[in-house]
mmCIF file of C-alpha atoms in Angstrom:
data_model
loop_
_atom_site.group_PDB
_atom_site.id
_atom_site.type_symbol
_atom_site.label_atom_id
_atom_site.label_comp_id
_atom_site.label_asym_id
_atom_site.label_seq_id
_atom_site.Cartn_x
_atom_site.Cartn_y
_atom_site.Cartn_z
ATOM 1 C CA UNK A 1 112.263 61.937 102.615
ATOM 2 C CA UNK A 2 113.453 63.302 99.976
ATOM 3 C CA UNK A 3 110.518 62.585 97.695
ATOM 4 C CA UNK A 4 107.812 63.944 100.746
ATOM 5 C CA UNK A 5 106.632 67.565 98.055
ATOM 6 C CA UNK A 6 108.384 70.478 99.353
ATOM 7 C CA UNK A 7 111.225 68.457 101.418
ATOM 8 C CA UNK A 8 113.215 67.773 97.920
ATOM 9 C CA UNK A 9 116.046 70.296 96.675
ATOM 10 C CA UNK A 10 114.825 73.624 95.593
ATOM 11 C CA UNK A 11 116.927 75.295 92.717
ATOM 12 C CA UNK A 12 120.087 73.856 91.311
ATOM 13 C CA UNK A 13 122.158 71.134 93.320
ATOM 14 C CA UNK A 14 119.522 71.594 96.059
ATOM 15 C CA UNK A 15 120.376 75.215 96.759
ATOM 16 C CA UNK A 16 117.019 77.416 97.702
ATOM 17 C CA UNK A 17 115.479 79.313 95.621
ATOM 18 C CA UNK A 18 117.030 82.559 95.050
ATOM 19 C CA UNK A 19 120.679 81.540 96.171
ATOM 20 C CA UNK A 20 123.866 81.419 93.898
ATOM 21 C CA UNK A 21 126.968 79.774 93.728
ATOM 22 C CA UNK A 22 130.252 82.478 93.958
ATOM 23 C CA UNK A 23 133.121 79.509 93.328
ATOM 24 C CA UNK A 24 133.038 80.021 97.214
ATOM 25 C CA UNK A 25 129.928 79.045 98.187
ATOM 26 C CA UNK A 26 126.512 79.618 98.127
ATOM 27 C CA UNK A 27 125.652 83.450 97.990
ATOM 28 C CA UNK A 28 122.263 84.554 99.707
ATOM 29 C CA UNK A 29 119.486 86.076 97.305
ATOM 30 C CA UNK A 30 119.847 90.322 97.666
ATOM 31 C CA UNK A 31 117.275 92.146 100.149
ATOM 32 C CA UNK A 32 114.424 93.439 97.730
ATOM 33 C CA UNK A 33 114.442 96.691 96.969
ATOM 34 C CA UNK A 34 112.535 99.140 99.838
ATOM 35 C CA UNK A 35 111.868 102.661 98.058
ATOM 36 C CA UNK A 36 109.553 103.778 100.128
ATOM 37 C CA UNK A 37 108.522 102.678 103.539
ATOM 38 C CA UNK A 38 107.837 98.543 102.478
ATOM 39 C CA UNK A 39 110.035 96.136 100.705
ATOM 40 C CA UNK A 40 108.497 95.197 97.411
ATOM 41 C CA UNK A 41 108.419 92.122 98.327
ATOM 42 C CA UNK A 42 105.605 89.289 100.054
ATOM 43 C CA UNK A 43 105.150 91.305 103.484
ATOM 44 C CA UNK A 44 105.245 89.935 106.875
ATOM 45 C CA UNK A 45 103.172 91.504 110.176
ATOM 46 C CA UNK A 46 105.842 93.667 111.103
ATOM 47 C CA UNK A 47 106.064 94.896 107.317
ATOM 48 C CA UNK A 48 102.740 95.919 107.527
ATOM 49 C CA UNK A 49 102.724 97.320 110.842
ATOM 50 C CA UNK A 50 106.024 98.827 110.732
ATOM 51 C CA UNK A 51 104.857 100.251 107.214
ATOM 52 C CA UNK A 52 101.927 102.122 108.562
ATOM 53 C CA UNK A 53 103.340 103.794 111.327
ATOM 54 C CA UNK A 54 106.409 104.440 108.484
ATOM 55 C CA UNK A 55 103.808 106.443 106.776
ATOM 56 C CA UNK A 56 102.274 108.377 109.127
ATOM 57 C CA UNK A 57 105.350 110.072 110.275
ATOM 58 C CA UNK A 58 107.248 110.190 106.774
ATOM 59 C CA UNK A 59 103.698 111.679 105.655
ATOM 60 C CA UNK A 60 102.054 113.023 108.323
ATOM 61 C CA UNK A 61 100.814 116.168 106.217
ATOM 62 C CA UNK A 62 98.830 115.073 103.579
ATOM 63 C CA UNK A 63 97.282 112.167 105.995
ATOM 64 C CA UNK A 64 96.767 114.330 108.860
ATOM 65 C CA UNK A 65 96.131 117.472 107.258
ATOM 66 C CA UNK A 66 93.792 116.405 105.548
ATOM 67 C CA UNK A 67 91.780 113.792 107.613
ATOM 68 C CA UNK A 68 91.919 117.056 109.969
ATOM 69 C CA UNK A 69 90.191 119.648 107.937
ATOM 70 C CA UNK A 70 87.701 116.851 106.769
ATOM 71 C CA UNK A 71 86.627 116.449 110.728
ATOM 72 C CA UNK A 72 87.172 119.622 111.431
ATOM 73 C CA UNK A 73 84.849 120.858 108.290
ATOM 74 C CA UNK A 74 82.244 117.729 109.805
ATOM 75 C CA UNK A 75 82.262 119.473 113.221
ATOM 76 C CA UNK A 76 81.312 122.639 111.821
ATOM 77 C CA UNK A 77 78.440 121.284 109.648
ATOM 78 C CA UNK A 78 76.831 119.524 112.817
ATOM 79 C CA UNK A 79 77.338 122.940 115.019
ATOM 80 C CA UNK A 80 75.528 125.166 112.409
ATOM 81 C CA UNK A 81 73.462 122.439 111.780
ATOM 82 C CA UNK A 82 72.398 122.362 115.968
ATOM 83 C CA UNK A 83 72.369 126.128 115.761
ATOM 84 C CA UNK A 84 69.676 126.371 113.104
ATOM 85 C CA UNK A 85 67.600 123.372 114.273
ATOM 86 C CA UNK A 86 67.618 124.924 117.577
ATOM 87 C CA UNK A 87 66.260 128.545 116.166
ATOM 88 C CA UNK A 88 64.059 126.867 113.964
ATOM 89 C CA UNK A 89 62.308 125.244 117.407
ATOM 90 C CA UNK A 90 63.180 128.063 119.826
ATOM 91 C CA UNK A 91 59.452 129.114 120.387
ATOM 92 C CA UNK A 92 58.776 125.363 121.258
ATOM 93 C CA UNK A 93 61.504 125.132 123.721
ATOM 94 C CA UNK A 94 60.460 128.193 125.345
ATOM 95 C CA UNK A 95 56.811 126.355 125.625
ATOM 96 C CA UNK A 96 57.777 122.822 126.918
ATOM 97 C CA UNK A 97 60.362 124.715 129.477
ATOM 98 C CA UNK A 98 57.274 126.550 131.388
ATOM 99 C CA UNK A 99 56.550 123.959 134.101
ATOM 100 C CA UNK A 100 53.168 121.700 133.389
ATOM 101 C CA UNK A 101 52.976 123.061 130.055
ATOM 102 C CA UNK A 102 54.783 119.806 127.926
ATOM 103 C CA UNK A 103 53.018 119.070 125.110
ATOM 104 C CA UNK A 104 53.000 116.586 122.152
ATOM 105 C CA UNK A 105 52.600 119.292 119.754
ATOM 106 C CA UNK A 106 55.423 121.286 121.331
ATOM 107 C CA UNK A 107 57.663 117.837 121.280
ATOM 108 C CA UNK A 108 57.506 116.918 118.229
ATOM 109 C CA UNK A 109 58.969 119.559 115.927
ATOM 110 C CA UNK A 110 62.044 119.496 118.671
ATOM 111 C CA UNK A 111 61.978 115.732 118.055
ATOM 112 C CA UNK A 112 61.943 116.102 114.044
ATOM 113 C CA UNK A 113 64.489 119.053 113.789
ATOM 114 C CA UNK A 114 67.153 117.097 115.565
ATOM 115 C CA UNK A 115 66.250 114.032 114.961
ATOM 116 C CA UNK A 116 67.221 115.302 110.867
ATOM 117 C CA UNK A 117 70.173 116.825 112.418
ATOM 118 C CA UNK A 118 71.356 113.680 113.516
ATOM 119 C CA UNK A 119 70.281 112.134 110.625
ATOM 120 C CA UNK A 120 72.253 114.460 108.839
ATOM 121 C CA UNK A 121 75.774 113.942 110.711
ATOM 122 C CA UNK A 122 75.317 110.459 110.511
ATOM 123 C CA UNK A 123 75.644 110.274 106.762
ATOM 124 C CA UNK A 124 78.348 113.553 106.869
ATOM 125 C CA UNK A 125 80.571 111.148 109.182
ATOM 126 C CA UNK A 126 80.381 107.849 106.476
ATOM 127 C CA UNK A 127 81.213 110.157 104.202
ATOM 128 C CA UNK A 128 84.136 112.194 105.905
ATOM 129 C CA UNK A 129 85.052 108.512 107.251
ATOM 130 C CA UNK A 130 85.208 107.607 103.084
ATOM 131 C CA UNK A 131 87.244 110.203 102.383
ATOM 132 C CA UNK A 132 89.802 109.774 104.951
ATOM 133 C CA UNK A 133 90.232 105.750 103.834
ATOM 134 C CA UNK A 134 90.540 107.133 100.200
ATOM 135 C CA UNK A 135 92.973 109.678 101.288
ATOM 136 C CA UNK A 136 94.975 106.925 103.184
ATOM 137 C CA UNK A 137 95.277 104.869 100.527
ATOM 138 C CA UNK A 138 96.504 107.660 97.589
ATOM 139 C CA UNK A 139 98.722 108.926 100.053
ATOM 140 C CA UNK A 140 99.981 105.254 100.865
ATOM 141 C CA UNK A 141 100.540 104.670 97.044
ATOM 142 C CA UNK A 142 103.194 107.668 96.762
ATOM 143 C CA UNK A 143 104.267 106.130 100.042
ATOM 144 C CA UNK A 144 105.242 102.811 99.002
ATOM 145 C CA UNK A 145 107.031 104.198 95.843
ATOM 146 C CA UNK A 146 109.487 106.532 98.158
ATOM 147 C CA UNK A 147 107.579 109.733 95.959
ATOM 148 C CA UNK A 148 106.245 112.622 97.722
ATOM 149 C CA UNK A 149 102.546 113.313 98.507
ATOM 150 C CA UNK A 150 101.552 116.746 98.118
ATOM 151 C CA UNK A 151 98.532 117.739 100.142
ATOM 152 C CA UNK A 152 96.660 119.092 96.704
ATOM 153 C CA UNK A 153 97.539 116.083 94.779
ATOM 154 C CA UNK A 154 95.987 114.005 97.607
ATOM 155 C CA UNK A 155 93.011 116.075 98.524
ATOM 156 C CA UNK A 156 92.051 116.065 94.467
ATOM 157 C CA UNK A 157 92.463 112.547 94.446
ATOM 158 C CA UNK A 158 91.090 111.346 97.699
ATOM 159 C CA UNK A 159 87.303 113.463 96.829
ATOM 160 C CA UNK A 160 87.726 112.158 93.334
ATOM 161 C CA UNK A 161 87.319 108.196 94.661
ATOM 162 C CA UNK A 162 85.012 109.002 97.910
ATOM 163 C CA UNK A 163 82.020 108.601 95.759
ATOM 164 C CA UNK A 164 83.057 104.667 95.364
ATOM 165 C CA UNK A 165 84.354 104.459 98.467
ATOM 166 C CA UNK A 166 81.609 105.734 100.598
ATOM 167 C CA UNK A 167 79.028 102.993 98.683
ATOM 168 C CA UNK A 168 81.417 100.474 99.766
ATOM 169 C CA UNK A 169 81.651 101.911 103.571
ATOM 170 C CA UNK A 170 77.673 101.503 103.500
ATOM 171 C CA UNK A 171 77.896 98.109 102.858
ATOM 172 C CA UNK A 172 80.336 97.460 105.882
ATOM 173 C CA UNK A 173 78.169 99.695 108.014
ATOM 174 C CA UNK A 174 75.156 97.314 107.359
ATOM 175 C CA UNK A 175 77.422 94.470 108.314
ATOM 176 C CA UNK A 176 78.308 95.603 111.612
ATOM 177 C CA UNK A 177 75.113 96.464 112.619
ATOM 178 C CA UNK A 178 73.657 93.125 112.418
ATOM 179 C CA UNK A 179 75.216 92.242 115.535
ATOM 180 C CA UNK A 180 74.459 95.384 117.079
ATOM 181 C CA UNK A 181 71.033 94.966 116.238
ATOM 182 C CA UNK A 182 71.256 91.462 117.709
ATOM 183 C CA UNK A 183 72.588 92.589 120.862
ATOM 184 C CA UNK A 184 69.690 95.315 121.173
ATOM 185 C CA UNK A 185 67.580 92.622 120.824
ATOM 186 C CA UNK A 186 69.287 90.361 122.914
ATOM 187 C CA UNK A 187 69.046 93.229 125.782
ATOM 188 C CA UNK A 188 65.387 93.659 125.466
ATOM 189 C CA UNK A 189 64.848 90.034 125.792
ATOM 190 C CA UNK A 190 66.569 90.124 129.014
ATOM 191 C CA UNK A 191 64.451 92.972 130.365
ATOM 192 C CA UNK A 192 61.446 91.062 129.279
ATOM 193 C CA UNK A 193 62.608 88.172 131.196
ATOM 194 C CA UNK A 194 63.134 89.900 134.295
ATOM 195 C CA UNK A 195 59.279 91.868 134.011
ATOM 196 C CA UNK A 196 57.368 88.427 132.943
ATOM 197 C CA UNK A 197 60.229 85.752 133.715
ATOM 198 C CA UNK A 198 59.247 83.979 130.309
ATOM 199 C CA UNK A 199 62.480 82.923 128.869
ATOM 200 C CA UNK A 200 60.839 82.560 125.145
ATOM 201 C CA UNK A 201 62.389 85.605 123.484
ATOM 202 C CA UNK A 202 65.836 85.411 125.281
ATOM 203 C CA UNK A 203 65.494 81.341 123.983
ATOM 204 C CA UNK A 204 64.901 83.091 120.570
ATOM 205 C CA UNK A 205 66.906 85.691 120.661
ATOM 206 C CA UNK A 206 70.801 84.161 121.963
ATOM 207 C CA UNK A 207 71.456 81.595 119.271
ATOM 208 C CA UNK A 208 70.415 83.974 116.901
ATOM 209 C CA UNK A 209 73.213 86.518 118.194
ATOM 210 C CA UNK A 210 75.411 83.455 118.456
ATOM 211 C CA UNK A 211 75.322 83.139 114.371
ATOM 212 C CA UNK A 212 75.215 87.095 113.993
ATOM 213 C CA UNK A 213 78.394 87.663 115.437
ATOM 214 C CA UNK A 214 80.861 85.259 113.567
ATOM 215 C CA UNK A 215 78.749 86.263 110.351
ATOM 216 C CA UNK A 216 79.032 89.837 110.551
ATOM 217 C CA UNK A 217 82.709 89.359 111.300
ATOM 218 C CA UNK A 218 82.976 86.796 108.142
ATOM 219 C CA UNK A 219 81.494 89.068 106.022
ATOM 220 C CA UNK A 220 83.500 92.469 107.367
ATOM 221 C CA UNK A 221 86.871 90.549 106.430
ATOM 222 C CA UNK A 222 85.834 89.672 103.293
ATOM 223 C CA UNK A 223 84.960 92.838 102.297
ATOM 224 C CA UNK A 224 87.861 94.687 104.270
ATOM 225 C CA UNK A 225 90.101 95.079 100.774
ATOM 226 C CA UNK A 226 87.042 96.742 98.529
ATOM 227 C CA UNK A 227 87.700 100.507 100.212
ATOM 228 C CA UNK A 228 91.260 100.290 98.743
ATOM 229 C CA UNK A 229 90.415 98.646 96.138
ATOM 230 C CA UNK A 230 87.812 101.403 95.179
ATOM 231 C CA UNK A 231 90.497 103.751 95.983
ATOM 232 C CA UNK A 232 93.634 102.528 94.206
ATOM 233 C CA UNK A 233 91.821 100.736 91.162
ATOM 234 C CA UNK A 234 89.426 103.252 90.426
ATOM 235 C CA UNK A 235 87.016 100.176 90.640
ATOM 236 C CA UNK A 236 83.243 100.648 91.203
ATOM 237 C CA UNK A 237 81.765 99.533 94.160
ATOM 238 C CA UNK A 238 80.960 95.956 92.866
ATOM 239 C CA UNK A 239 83.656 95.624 91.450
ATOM 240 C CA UNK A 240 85.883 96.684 94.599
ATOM 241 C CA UNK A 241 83.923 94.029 96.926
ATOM 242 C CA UNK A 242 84.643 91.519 94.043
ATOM 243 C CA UNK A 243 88.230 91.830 94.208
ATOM 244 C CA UNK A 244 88.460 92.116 98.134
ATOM 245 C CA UNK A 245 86.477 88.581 98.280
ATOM 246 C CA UNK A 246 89.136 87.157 95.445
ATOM 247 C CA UNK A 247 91.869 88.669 97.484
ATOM 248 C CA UNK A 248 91.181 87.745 100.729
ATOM 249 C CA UNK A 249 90.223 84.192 99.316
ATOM 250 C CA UNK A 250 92.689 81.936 101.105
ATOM 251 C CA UNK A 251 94.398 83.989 103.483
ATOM 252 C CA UNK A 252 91.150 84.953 105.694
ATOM 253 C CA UNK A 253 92.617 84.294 109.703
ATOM 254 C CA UNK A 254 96.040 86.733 108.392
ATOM 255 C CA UNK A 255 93.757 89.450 107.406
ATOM 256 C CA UNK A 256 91.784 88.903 110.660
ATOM 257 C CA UNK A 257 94.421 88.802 112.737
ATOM 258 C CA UNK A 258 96.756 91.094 111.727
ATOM 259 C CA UNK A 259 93.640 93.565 112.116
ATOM 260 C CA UNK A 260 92.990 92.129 114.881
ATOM 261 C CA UNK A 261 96.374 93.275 115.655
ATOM 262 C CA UNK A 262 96.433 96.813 114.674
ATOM 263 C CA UNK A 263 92.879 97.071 116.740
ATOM 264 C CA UNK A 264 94.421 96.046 120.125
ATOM 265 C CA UNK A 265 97.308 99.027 119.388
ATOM 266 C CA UNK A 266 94.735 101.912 119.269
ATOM 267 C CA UNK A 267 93.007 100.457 122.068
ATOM 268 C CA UNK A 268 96.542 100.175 123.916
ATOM 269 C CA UNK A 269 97.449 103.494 122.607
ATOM 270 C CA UNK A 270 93.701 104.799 123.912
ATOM 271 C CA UNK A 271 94.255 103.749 127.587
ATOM 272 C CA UNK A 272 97.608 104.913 127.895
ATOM 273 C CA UNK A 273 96.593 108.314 127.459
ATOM 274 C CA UNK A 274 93.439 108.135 128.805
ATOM 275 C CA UNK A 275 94.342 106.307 131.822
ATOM 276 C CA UNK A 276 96.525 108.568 133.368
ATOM 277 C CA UNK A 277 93.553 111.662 133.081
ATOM 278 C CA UNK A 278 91.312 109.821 134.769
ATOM 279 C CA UNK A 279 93.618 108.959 138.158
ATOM 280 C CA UNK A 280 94.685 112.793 137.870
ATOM 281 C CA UNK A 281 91.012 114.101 137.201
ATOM 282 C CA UNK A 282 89.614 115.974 139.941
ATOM 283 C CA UNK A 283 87.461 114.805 142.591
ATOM 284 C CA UNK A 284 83.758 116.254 143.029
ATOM 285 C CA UNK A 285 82.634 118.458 145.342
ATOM 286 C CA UNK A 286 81.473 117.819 148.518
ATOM 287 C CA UNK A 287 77.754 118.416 149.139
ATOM 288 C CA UNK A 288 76.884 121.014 151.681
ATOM 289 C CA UNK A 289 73.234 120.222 152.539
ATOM 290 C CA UNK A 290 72.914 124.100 153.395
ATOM 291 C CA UNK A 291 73.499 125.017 149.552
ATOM 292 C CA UNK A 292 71.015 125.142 146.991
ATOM 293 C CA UNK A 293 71.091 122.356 144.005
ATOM 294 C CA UNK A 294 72.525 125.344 141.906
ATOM 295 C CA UNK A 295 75.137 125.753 143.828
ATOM 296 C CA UNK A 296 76.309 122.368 143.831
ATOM 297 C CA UNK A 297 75.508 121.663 139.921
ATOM 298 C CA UNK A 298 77.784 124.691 139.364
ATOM 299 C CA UNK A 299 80.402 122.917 141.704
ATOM 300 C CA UNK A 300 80.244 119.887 139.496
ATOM 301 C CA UNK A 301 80.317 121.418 136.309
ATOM 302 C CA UNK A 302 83.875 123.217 137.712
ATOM 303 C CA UNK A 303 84.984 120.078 138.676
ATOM 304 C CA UNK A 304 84.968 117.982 135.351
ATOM 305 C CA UNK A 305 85.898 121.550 132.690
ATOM 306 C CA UNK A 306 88.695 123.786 132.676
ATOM 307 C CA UNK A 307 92.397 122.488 132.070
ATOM 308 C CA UNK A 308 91.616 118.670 132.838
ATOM 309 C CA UNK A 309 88.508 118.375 130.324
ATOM 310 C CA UNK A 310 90.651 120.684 127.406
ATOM 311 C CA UNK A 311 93.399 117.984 128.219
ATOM 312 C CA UNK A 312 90.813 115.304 127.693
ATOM 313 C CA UNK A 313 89.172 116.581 124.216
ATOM 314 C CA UNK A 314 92.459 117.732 122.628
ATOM 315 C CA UNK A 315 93.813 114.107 123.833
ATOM 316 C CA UNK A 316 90.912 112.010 122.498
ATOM 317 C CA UNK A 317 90.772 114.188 119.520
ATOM 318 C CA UNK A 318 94.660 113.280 118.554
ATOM 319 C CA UNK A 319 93.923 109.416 119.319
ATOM 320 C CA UNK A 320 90.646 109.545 117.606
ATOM 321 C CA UNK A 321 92.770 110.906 114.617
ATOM 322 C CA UNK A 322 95.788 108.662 114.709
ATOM 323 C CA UNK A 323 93.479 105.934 114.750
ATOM 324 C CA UNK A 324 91.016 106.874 111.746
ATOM 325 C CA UNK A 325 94.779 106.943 109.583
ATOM 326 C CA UNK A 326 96.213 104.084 111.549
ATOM 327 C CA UNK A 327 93.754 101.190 110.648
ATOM 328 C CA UNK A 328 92.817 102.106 106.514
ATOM 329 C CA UNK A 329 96.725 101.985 106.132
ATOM 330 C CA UNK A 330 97.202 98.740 107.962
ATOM 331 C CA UNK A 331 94.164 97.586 105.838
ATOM 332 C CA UNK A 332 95.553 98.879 102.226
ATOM 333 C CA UNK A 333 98.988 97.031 103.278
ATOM 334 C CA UNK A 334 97.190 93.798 103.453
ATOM 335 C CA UNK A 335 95.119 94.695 100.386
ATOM 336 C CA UNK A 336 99.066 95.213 98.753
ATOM 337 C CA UNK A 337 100.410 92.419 100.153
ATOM 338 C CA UNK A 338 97.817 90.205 98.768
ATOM 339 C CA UNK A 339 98.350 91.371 95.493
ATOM 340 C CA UNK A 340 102.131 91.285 96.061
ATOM 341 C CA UNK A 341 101.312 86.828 96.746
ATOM 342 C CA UNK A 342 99.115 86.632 93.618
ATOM 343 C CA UNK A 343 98.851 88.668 90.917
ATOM 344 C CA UNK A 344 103.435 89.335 91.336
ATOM 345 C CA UNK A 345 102.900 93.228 92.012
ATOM 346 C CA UNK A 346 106.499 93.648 93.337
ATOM 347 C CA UNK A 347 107.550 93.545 89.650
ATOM 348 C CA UNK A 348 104.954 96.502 88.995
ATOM 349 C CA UNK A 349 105.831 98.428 91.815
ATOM 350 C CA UNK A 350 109.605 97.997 91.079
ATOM 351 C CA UNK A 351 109.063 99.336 87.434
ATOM 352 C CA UNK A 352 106.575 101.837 88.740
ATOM 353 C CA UNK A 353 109.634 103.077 91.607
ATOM 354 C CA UNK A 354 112.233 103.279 88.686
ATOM 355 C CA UNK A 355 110.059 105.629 86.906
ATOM 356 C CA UNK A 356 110.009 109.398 86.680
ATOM 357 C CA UNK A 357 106.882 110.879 89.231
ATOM 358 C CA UNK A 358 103.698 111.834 86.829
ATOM 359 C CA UNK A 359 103.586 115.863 87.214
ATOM 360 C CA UNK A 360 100.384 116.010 89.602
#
């Protein structure tokens, strides 16, 4: 058995690797060294885990700080942004309100001035949604040194990357909406069957969201490691989805899993709160066929605001945040732990710990 590779004796007089010999017996290898909130050492899935929830409460400032004013400074933009598109089209509101008087001319600046505005917050979220990933990951690399993260220092740094970043976020976005895209299609088809009961599209469409699927999600793990990569390397976009395709390279199902993983926790974490609101949330109103519609719309609308619905938005707001912080840090801890198996990082973070902070 002995000569089976990897059964034989590992290290002198077949002790492990690691292990020495006190005149005793044989002494176990120390714990590696932990200055911050990981070990510097090849991480398991309660390292990484355990390391990002580590560093959101050990640094809950700088991360939540300032993924809140970036959100907060997003939900501002898209108000004023509402607010302007909705004076710029007042006079054609006023004309498609009158009754019989809905127009195409009237429609379509309303159409065009939101449908920018939307436009608009679409591209302001990828690249709030950049910033906080680049702000997860500076903060993260004080983090796993055991330095602090002052919210200047990580705001500076975070903007300074979120160019890189956000090409890199782009890339992902196209990548998950191929199967969205696929499923839209797939739901059309189905509508068309039921109207004409030809099964051709549908027989067209399903394999083709068959292969989307396990693509897109092939292609998202690949490229899971380039936003921290673009972040902590100061690596250009190619370059970033070049190293997260070397890195993940060999150790594809961990990366999927364990983010598989740290999914299913905000979604646990989700329903627990939300849950609970929804068995407590009031009941509606009981119609009174004597009352006028307005009556009863203004029943409904006091039904679902007030203390229950300010409960609800502050709640999904907080989980919404936690989980925007949550998933880039579980992400950059694979990205570190990778590097930690093959390119021997521990021995550059250990120097890097034992050094004197850089004045930020």
């Amino acid at each position: 058995m002995s000569d089976i590779p990897g059964w034989g004796p590992h290290g002198p007089y077949g002790a492990p690797p690691g292990w020495s010999w006190n005149g005793y017996g044989w002494t176990p290898p120390p714990p590696p060294p932990k200055p911050g909130v990981i070990p510097l050492a090849p991480l398991g899935a309660n390292h990484i885990i355990g390391g990002a929830f580590a560093t959101m409460r050990r640094y809950a400032k700088p991360l939540f700080a300032a993924a809140a004013a970036a959100y907060g400074l997003l939900a501002v933009v898209a108000a004023a942004s509402g607010v302007l598109a909705y004076v710029a089209t007042r006079e054609h509101f006023r004309a498609v309100a009158e009754p019989g008087a809905v127009s195409w001319d009237d429609s379509r600046p309303i159409l065009i001035a939101f449908g920018l505005v939307w436009l608009g917050f679409m591209l302001a979220t990828l690249v709030v949604n950049s910033f906080v990933q680049a702000a997860c990951a500076a903060t993260l690399h004080e983090a796993v040194l055991g330095r602090p993260a002052p919210f200047g220092a990580i705001w500076r740094r975070a903007w300074s990357r979120t160019p890189s970043v956000l090409a890199v976020t782009l890339l992902l976005s196209i990548v998950l909406m191929l199967p969205v895209a696929a499923f839209a299609l797939l739901f059309l088809s189905l509508l068309f069957l039921m109207m004409t009961q030809s099964i051709i599209p549908i027989g067209l469409v399903l394999p083709l969201f068959l292969v989307t699927l396990p693509l897109a999600a092939w292609l998202y793990v690949l490229f899971a490691f380039a936003p921290a990569a673009a972040a902590l390397e100061t690596a250009g976009p190619f370059t970033a989805l070049r190293r997260s395709v070397s890195l993940v390279r060999g150790a594809w199902w961990r990366t999927f899993g364990i983010s598989l993983l740290a999914g299913l926790i905000v979604v646990g974490v989700s329903l627990a709160f939300r849950l609970p609101l929804q068995f407590a949330a009031p009941g509606p109103p009981q119609v009174d066929p004597d009352d006028p519609m307005s009556t009863y719309l203004l029943d409904q609308l006091r039904s679902q605001f007030g203390l229950y619905a300010a409960l609800g938005l502050l709640g999904s707001f907080l989980t919404q945040l936690a989980a925007t912080v949550f998933l880039p840090l579980v992400t950059a801890l694979l990205y570190l732990d990778r590097r930690i198996r093959k390119e021997n990082l521990a021995h550059t973070l250990r120097e890097a710990s034992a050094a004197p902070a850089p004045v930020p």
